[in-house]
mmCIF file of C-alpha atoms in Angstrom:
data_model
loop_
_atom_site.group_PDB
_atom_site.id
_atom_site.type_symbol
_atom_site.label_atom_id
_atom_site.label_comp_id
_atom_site.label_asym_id
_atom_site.label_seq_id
_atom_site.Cartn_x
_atom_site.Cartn_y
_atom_site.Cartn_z
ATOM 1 C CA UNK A 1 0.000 0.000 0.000
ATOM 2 C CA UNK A 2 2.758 2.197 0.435
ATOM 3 C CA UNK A 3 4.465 2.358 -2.661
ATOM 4 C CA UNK A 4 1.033 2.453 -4.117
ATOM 5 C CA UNK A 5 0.310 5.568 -2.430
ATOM 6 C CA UNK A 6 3.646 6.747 -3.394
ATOM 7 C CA UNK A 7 3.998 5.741 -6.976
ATOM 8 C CA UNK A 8 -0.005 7.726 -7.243
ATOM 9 C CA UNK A 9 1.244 10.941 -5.862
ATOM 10 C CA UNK A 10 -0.407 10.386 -2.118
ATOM 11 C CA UNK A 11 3.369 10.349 -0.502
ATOM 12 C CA UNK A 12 2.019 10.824 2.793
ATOM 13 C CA UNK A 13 -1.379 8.714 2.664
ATOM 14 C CA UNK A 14 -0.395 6.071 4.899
ATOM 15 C CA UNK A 15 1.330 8.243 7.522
ATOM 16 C CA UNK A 16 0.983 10.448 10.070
ATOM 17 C CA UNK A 17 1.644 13.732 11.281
ATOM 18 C CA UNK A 18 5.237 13.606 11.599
ATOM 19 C CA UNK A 19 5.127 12.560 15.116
ATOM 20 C CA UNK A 20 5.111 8.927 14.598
ATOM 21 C CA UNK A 21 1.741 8.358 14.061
ATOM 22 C CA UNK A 22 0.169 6.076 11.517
ATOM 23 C CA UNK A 23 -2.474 7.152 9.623
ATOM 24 C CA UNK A 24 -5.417 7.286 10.527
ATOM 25 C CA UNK A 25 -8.044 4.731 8.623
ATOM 26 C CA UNK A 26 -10.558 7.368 7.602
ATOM 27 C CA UNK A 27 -7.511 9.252 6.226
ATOM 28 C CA UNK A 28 -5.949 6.176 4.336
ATOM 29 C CA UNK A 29 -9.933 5.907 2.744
ATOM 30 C CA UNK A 30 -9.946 9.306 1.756
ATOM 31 C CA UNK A 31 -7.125 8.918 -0.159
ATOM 32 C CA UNK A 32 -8.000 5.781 -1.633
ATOM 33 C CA UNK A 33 -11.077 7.212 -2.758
ATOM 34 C CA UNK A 34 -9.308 10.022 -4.258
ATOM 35 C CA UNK A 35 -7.008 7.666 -6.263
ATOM 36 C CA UNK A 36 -9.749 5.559 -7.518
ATOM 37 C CA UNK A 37 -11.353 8.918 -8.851
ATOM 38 C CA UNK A 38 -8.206 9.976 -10.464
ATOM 39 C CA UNK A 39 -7.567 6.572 -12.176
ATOM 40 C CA UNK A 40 -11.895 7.516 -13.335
ATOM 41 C CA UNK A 41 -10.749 10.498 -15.061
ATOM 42 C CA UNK A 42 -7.670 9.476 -16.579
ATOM 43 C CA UNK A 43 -9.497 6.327 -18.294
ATOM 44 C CA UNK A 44 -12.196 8.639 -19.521
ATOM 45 C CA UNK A 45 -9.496 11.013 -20.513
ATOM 46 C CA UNK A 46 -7.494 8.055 -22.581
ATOM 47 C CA UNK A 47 -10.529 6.932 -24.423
ATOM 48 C CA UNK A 48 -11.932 10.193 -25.668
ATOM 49 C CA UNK A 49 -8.229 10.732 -26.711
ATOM 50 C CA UNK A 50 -8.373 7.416 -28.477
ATOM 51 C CA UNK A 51 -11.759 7.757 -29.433
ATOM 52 C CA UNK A 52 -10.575 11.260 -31.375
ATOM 53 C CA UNK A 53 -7.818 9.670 -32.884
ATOM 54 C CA UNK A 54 -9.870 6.789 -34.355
ATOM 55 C CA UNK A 55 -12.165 9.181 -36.152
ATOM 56 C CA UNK A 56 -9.005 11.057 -37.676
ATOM 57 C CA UNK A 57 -7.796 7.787 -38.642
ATOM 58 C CA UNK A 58 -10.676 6.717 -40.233
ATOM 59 C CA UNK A 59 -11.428 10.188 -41.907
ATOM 60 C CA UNK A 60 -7.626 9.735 -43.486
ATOM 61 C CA UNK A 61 -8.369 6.023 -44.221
ATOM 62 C CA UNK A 62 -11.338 7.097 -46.328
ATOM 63 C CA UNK A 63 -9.521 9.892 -48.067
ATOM 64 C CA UNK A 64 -6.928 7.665 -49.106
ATOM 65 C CA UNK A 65 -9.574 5.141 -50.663
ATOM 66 C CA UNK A 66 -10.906 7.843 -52.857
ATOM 67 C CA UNK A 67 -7.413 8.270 -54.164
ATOM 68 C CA UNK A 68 -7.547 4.560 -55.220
ATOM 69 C CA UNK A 69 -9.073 4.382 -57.903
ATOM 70 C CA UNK A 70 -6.932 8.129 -59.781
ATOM 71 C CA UNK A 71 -3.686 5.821 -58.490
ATOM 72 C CA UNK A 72 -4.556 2.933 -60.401
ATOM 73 C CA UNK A 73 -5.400 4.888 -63.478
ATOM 74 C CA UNK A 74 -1.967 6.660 -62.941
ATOM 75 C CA UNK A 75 -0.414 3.311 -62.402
ATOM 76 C CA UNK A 76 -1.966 1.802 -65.913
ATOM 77 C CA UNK A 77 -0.687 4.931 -67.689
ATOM 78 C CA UNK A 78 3.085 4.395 -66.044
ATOM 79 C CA UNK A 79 2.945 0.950 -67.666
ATOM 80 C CA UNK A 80 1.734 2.323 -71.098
ATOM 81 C CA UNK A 81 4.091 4.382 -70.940
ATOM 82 C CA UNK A 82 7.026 1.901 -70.460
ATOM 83 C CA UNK A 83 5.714 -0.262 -72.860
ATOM 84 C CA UNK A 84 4.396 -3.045 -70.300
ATOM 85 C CA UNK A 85 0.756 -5.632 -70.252
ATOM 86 C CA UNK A 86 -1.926 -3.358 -69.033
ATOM 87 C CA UNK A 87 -4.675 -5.758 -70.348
ATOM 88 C CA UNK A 88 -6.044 -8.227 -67.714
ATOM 89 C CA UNK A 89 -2.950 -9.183 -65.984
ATOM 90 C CA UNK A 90 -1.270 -5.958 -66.687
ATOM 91 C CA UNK A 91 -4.523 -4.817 -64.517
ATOM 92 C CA UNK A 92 -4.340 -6.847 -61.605
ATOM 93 C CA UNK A 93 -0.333 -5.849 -61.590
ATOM 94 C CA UNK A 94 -1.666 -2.230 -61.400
ATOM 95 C CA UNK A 95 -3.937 -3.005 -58.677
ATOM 96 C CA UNK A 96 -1.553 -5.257 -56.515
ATOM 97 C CA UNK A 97 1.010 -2.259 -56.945
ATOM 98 C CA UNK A 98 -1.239 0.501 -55.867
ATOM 99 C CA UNK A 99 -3.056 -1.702 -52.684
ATOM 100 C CA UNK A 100 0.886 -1.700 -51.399
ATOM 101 C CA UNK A 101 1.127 1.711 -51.893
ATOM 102 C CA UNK A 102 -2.464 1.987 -50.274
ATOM 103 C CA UNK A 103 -1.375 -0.041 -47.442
ATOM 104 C CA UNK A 104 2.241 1.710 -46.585
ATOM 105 C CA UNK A 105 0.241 5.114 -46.781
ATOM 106 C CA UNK A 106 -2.333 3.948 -44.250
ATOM 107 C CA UNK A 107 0.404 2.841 -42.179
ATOM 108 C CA UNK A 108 2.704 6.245 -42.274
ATOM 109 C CA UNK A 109 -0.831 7.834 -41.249
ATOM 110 C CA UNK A 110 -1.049 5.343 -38.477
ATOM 111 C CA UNK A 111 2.636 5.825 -37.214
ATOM 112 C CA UNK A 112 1.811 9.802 -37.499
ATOM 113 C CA UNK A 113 -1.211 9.560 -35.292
ATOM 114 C CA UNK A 114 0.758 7.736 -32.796
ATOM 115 C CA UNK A 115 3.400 10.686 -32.467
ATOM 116 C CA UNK A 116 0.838 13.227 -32.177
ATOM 117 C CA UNK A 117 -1.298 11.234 -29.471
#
């Protein structure tokens, strides 16, 4: 209970005045209480946090997919370009490419969010 109290920030909660005295058990109930409504607030605090951070992650997920479809396009035109398939299999090589593109964008997001939050 001690190094509870201490490692919580209620350093003297389990002792006295100074003069030797223990606690007394209202005290050491008080503070309890009073640590058991700070660890409340900080778990409502974390999960509006992470419920914030969700949406923004979801609102960049979605923008991303939009840009799915102009990528792929882009990608088909590369491979005209260069001279490579872009019939069926040229197609799903096109589509392959830009879901790992997709995919490593989603995750720098992801690794972003984490910084900021």
């Amino acid at each position: 209970d001690v190094g509870l109290a201490l490692l919580s920030g209620f350093g003297n909660a389990n002792v006295g005045g100074g003069d030797g005295q223990l606690a007394k058990p209202e005290d050491v109930m008080d503070a309890e209480d009073a640590l058991a409504e700070q660890r409340k607030e900080n778990a409502m605090r974390m999960q509006e946090v992470s419920k914030k951070a969700k949406e923004e992650m979801e609102r960049k997920r979605r923008d991303l997919m939009s840009k799915q479809q102009q990528w792929i396009e882009e990608e088909l035109q590369a491979r005209r370009e260069r001279g490579e398939d872009v019939g069926v299999w040229g197609q799903m090589a096109a589509m392959k490419t830009v879901a790992f593109r997709l995919n490593q964008e989603v995750q720098k997001e992801h690794q972003l969010m984490q910084k900021k939050h």
